[in-house]
Amino acid sequence: MRPSANGGSASLDRSDYWWYRTRAHLLRTVLGAYADDAADVLDVGSADGPSVGWLQGQRHHVTLDIDPRGLASGSGVCGSATALPFEDSVFDVVGAFDVVEHCDPEAVVLAEVRRVLRPGGCFLLTVPAYQWLWSDFDVRNGHVRRYTRGRAVAALEGGGFEVLRATYAFASTFPAFVVERLARRARGLVRRDGGHAADIVRLPRTSPVVDRVLTALGTVDDRVLARRDLPFGSSVVVAARRPLS
């Protein structure tokens, strides 16, 4: 069982990176309503906290990360998503944002999330999209797989969840993302089975102008996602529920 193959999240190094700022808005737009009435919330993989501030206003917010550096100010629980150190049926919402793709087998982490959720509780998650975009960035991040929306939905339904909403995100920046990943492939930087995970992956530097452009493109996604799902993008965002029975 491999809960994680790399060290800390890239957000530990660049919490103000445009992608984290944009993702915070997109996640709140897509998933915020599913956490509105939650009293007890678990944030699995809390190193990506810069994107989930909208969850932290809940009455009881518990953070968990396999890397102690991901626990803000030393608080929270150091542990694995594949063996959650909590009793059964104790949370109204579990969030796992860019976590499940690190876990092998995925069925174990889905079963653990279902176990700690109360009946009727919601599982909110994101995963990276499209296996054909695999690159050395995935290897260095310790990823096991990438997803399509259908692949994510099938995994959740197979794990006993009812999917409430599933959409892609980062559609507006997707063309630039594809070009960058294909350029890596052309330079021979794709090693599916070789290479090594990094301790903390260094994110590319962006100029202030590029930062503003990418952030503005993200607002386009945000406006669309407030009304409908996106048909493609570099991330998959899902809200699912543990059935009442």
CSV table of C-alpha atoms in Angstrom, one decimal:
chain,number,residue,atom,x,y,z
A,1,MET,CA,0.0,0.0,0.0
A,2,ARG,CA,1.4,3.3,-1.0
A,3,PRO,CA,-0.3,6.4,0.6
A,4,SER,CA,2.2,8.8,-0.9
A,5,ALA,CA,5.4,8.7,-2.8
A,6,ASN,CA,6.6,12.3,-2.4
A,7,GLY,CA,7.3,14.7,0.3
A,8,GLY,CA,5.5,18.0,0.9
A,9,SER,CA,3.1,19.8,-1.3
A,10,ALA,CA,4.3,22.5,-3.7
A,11,SER,CA,2.1,24.9,-1.8
A,12,LEU,CA,4.6,24.8,1.0
A,13,ASP,CA,7.0,26.6,-1.2
A,14,ARG,CA,4.6,28.8,-3.2
A,15,SER,CA,1.3,29.3,-1.4
A,16,ASP,CA,0.6,32.5,-3.3
A,17,TYR,CA,1.0,30.8,-6.7
A,18,TRP,CA,-1.7,31.8,-9.2
A,19,TRP,CA,-3.0,28.2,-9.5
A,20,TYR,CA,-3.7,28.0,-5.7
A,21,ARG,CA,-5.4,31.3,-5.7
A,22,THR,CA,-7.6,30.5,-8.7
A,23,ARG,CA,-8.4,27.0,-7.4
A,24,ALA,CA,-9.7,28.5,-4.1
A,25,HIS,CA,-12.4,30.4,-6.0
A,26,LEU,CA,-13.3,27.5,-8.3
A,27,LEU,CA,-13.6,25.0,-5.4
A,28,ARG,CA,-15.8,27.4,-3.4
A,29,THR,CA,-18.0,27.9,-6.5
A,30,VAL,CA,-18.4,24.2,-7.3
A,31,LEU,CA,-18.3,22.7,-3.8
A,32,GLY,CA,-19.1,25.4,-1.3
A,33,ALA,CA,-22.9,24.6,-1.1
A,34,TYR,CA,-22.2,21.0,-0.1
A,35,ALA,CA,-20.4,22.1,3.0
A,36,ASP,CA,-22.8,24.9,4.1
A,37,ASP,CA,-24.5,22.9,6.9
A,38,ALA,CA,-21.5,20.9,8.0
A,39,ALA,CA,-20.5,20.9,11.6
A,40,ASP,CA,-17.6,18.5,11.5
A,41,VAL,CA,-15.1,18.7,8.6
A,42,LEU,CA,-12.0,16.8,7.8
A,43,ASP,CA,-9.4,18.2,5.4
A,44,VAL,CA,-7.2,15.4,4.1
A,45,GLY,CA,-3.9,16.6,2.6
A,46,SER,CA,-4.1,19.9,4.4
A,47,ALA,CA,-0.9,21.2,3.0
A,48,ASP,CA,-3.0,22.5,0.2
A,49,GLY,CA,-4.8,24.7,2.7
A,50,PRO,CA,-4.3,27.9,0.5
A,51,SER,CA,-7.1,26.6,-1.7
A,52,VAL,CA,-9.5,25.5,1.0
A,53,GLY,CA,-9.9,28.5,3.3
A,54,TRP,CA,-13.7,28.4,2.5
A,55,LEU,CA,-13.9,25.1,4.4
A,56,GLN,CA,-12.2,26.4,7.5
A,57,GLY,CA,-15.1,28.5,8.8
A,58,GLN,CA,-16.9,25.3,9.8
A,59,ARG,CA,-17.5,24.8,13.6
A,60,HIS,CA,-15.1,21.8,13.9
A,61,HIS,CA,-12.3,21.7,11.3
A,62,VAL,CA,-9.8,18.9,11.5
A,63,THR,CA,-6.7,18.8,9.2
A,64,LEU,CA,-4.7,15.7,8.3
A,65,ASP,CA,-1.5,15.4,6.3
A,66,ILE,CA,1.1,12.6,5.9
A,67,ASP,CA,3.8,15.3,6.0
A,68,PRO,CA,4.0,17.3,9.3
A,69,ARG,CA,5.1,20.3,7.3
A,70,GLY,CA,1.5,20.4,5.9
A,71,LEU,CA,0.0,21.0,9.3
A,72,ALA,CA,-0.4,24.7,9.8
A,73,SER,CA,1.4,25.9,13.0
A,74,GLY,CA,1.9,22.3,14.1
A,75,SER,CA,-1.8,21.7,14.6
A,76,GLY,CA,-3.8,18.9,13.1
A,77,VAL,CA,-3.1,15.2,12.7
A,78,CYS,CA,-0.2,13.6,11.0
A,79,GLY,CA,-1.5,10.5,9.2
A,80,SER,CA,-2.3,8.7,6.0
A,81,ALA,CA,-5.4,8.9,3.9
A,82,THR,CA,-5.3,5.1,3.5
A,83,ALA,CA,-5.6,4.6,7.3
A,84,LEU,CA,-7.5,7.5,8.7
A,85,PRO,CA,-7.0,7.7,12.5
A,86,PHE,CA,-10.6,8.5,13.3
A,87,GLU,CA,-13.7,6.5,14.4
A,88,ASP,CA,-16.5,5.6,12.1
A,89,SER,CA,-19.1,8.1,11.0
A,90,VAL,CA,-17.7,11.2,12.7
A,91,PHE,CA,-17.6,13.8,9.9
A,92,ASP,CA,-20.2,15.6,7.9
A,93,VAL,CA,-17.7,16.6,5.1
A,94,VAL,CA,-14.4,15.2,4.0
A,95,GLY,CA,-12.3,17.1,1.6
A,96,ALA,CA,-9.3,15.6,-0.3
A,97,PHE,CA,-7.9,18.0,-2.9
A,98,ASP,CA,-5.3,16.4,-5.2
A,99,VAL,CA,-4.8,13.5,-2.8
A,100,VAL,CA,-6.4,10.4,-4.3
A,101,GLU,CA,-4.1,10.3,-7.3
A,102,HIS,CA,-1.2,9.7,-4.8
A,103,CYS,CA,-2.9,6.6,-3.3
A,104,ASP,CA,-2.5,3.0,-4.4
A,105,PRO,CA,-4.9,1.2,-4.3
A,106,GLU,CA,-7.4,4.0,-4.6
A,107,ALA,CA,-10.2,1.7,-3.3
A,108,VAL,CA,-8.6,1.8,0.2
A,109,VAL,CA,-8.6,5.6,0.5
A,110,LEU,CA,-12.2,5.7,-0.8
A,111,ALA,CA,-13.3,3.1,1.7
A,112,GLU,CA,-11.6,5.0,4.5
A,113,VAL,CA,-13.3,8.3,3.6
A,114,ARG,CA,-16.7,6.5,3.4
A,115,ARG,CA,-16.1,4.9,6.8
A,116,VAL,CA,-15.4,8.2,8.6
A,117,LEU,CA,-18.3,10.1,6.9
A,118,ARG,CA,-21.7,10.1,8.6
A,119,PRO,CA,-24.5,8.7,6.4
A,120,GLY,CA,-25.6,11.5,4.2
A,121,GLY,CA,-22.2,13.2,4.5
A,122,CYS,CA,-20.3,14.6,1.5
A,123,PHE,CA,-16.9,13.8,0.1
A,124,LEU,CA,-15.4,16.7,-1.9
A,125,LEU,CA,-12.4,16.1,-4.0
A,126,THR,CA,-10.2,17.1,-6.9
A,127,VAL,CA,-7.8,15.0,-9.0
A,128,PRO,CA,-5.6,15.9,-12.0
A,129,ALA,CA,-7.1,15.2,-15.5
A,130,TYR,CA,-6.1,13.0,-18.4
A,131,GLN,CA,-3.6,10.2,-18.3
A,132,TRP,CA,-2.4,11.3,-21.8
A,133,LEU,CA,-1.0,14.4,-20.1
A,134,TRP,CA,1.3,12.4,-17.8
A,135,SER,CA,4.7,14.0,-17.5
A,136,ASP,CA,7.8,14.2,-15.3
A,137,PHE,CA,5.7,16.6,-13.2
A,138,ASP,CA,3.5,13.7,-12.1
A,139,VAL,CA,6.5,11.5,-11.4
A,140,ARG,CA,8.1,14.2,-9.2
A,141,ASN,CA,4.8,14.8,-7.4
A,142,GLY,CA,4.4,11.1,-6.6
A,143,HIS,CA,1.2,10.6,-8.6
A,144,VAL,CA,0.0,7.1,-9.4
A,145,ARG,CA,-2.6,8.1,-12.0
A,146,ARG,CA,-4.6,10.9,-13.7
A,147,TYR,CA,-8.3,10.9,-14.3
A,148,THR,CA,-11.1,11.6,-16.6
A,149,ARG,CA,-14.4,12.8,-15.2
A,150,GLY,CA,-15.9,9.4,-16.1
A,151,ARG,CA,-13.0,7.5,-14.4
A,152,ALA,CA,-13.5,9.6,-11.2
A,153,VAL,CA,-17.2,9.0,-11.1
A,154,ALA,CA,-16.8,5.3,-11.7
A,155,ALA,CA,-14.3,5.0,-8.9
A,156,LEU,CA,-16.6,6.8,-6.4
A,157,GLU,CA,-19.7,4.9,-7.4
A,158,GLY,CA,-17.7,1.7,-7.1
A,159,GLY,CA,-16.7,2.8,-3.6
A,160,GLY,CA,-20.3,3.2,-2.5
A,161,PHE,CA,-20.8,6.9,-3.1
A,162,GLU,CA,-23.6,8.8,-4.8
A,163,VAL,CA,-22.1,11.4,-7.1
A,164,LEU,CA,-23.8,14.8,-6.8
A,165,ARG,CA,-21.7,16.8,-9.2
A,166,ALA,CA,-18.7,16.1,-11.4
A,167,THR,CA,-17.0,18.7,-13.6
A,168,TYR,CA,-13.7,19.7,-15.1
A,169,ALA,CA,-12.0,22.9,-14.1
A,170,PHE,CA,-9.2,25.1,-15.5
A,171,ALA,CA,-10.7,24.9,-19.0
A,172,SER,CA,-9.7,28.5,-19.9
A,173,THR,CA,-6.0,27.8,-19.1
A,174,PHE,CA,-6.2,24.2,-20.6
A,175,PRO,CA,-4.7,25.0,-24.0
A,176,ALA,CA,-1.6,26.5,-22.4
A,177,PHE,CA,-1.4,23.5,-20.0
A,178,VAL,CA,-1.5,21.0,-22.9
A,179,VAL,CA,1.2,22.9,-24.8
A,180,GLU,CA,3.4,22.9,-21.8
A,181,ARG,CA,2.9,19.2,-21.1
A,182,LEU,CA,3.4,18.2,-24.8
A,183,ALA,CA,6.6,20.3,-24.9
A,184,ARG,CA,7.9,18.3,-21.9
A,185,ARG,CA,7.0,15.1,-23.8
A,186,ALA,CA,8.9,16.3,-26.8
A,187,ARG,CA,11.9,17.0,-24.7
A,188,GLY,CA,11.8,13.5,-23.4
A,189,LEU,CA,10.8,14.5,-19.9
A,190,VAL,CA,8.1,11.8,-19.5
A,191,ARG,CA,9.1,8.8,-17.4
A,192,ARG,CA,6.1,6.8,-16.4
A,193,ASP,CA,8.0,4.2,-14.4
A,194,GLY,CA,11.4,5.8,-14.0
A,195,GLY,CA,12.5,8.9,-12.2
A,196,HIS,CA,12.0,9.8,-8.6
A,197,ALA,CA,9.5,11.8,-6.6
A,198,ALA,CA,10.8,15.1,-5.3
A,199,ASP,CA,10.6,16.3,-1.7
A,200,ILE,CA,8.9,19.5,-2.7
A,201,VAL,CA,8.2,20.1,-6.4
A,202,ARG,CA,9.3,23.6,-7.5
A,203,LEU,CA,6.6,25.4,-9.5
A,204,PRO,CA,7.5,27.4,-12.6
A,205,ARG,CA,8.1,31.1,-12.2
A,206,THR,CA,5.6,33.4,-13.8
A,207,SER,CA,6.0,37.1,-14.5
A,208,PRO,CA,3.5,39.5,-13.0
A,209,VAL,CA,1.9,39.9,-16.4
A,210,VAL,CA,1.5,36.2,-17.0
A,211,ASP,CA,0.2,35.8,-13.4
A,212,ARG,CA,-2.5,38.4,-14.1
A,213,VAL,CA,-3.5,36.8,-17.4
A,214,LEU,CA,-3.8,33.3,-15.9
A,215,THR,CA,-5.7,34.6,-13.0
A,216,ALA,CA,-8.1,36.5,-15.3
A,217,LEU,CA,-8.7,33.3,-17.3
A,218,GLY,CA,-9.5,31.5,-14.1
A,219,THR,CA,-12.3,34.0,-13.5
A,220,VAL,CA,-13.9,32.9,-16.8
A,221,ASP,CA,-14.1,29.3,-15.4
A,222,ASP,CA,-15.5,30.6,-12.2
A,223,ARG,CA,-18.4,32.4,-13.9
A,224,VAL,CA,-19.2,29.4,-16.0
A,225,LEU,CA,-19.0,26.9,-13.1
A,226,ALA,CA,-21.5,29.0,-11.2
A,227,ARG,CA,-24.1,28.0,-13.8
A,228,ARG,CA,-22.9,24.7,-15.5
A,229,ASP,CA,-20.2,22.1,-15.7
A,230,LEU,CA,-17.2,22.4,-18.0
A,231,PRO,CA,-16.6,19.8,-20.6
A,232,PHE,CA,-12.8,19.7,-20.2
A,233,GLY,CA,-9.9,21.1,-18.1
A,234,SER,CA,-6.8,20.1,-16.3
A,235,SER,CA,-8.6,19.1,-13.1
A,236,VAL,CA,-11.6,17.1,-12.2
A,237,VAL,CA,-13.8,18.3,-9.3
A,238,VAL,CA,-16.4,16.1,-7.7
A,239,ALA,CA,-19.0,16.2,-4.9
A,240,ALA,CA,-20.3,12.9,-3.7
A,241,ARG,CA,-22.4,11.6,-0.8
A,242,ARG,CA,-22.3,8.6,1.5
A,243,PRO,CA,-25.9,7.2,1.1
A,244,LEU,CA,-28.1,7.2,4.1
A,245,SER,CA,-28.5,3.5,4.0
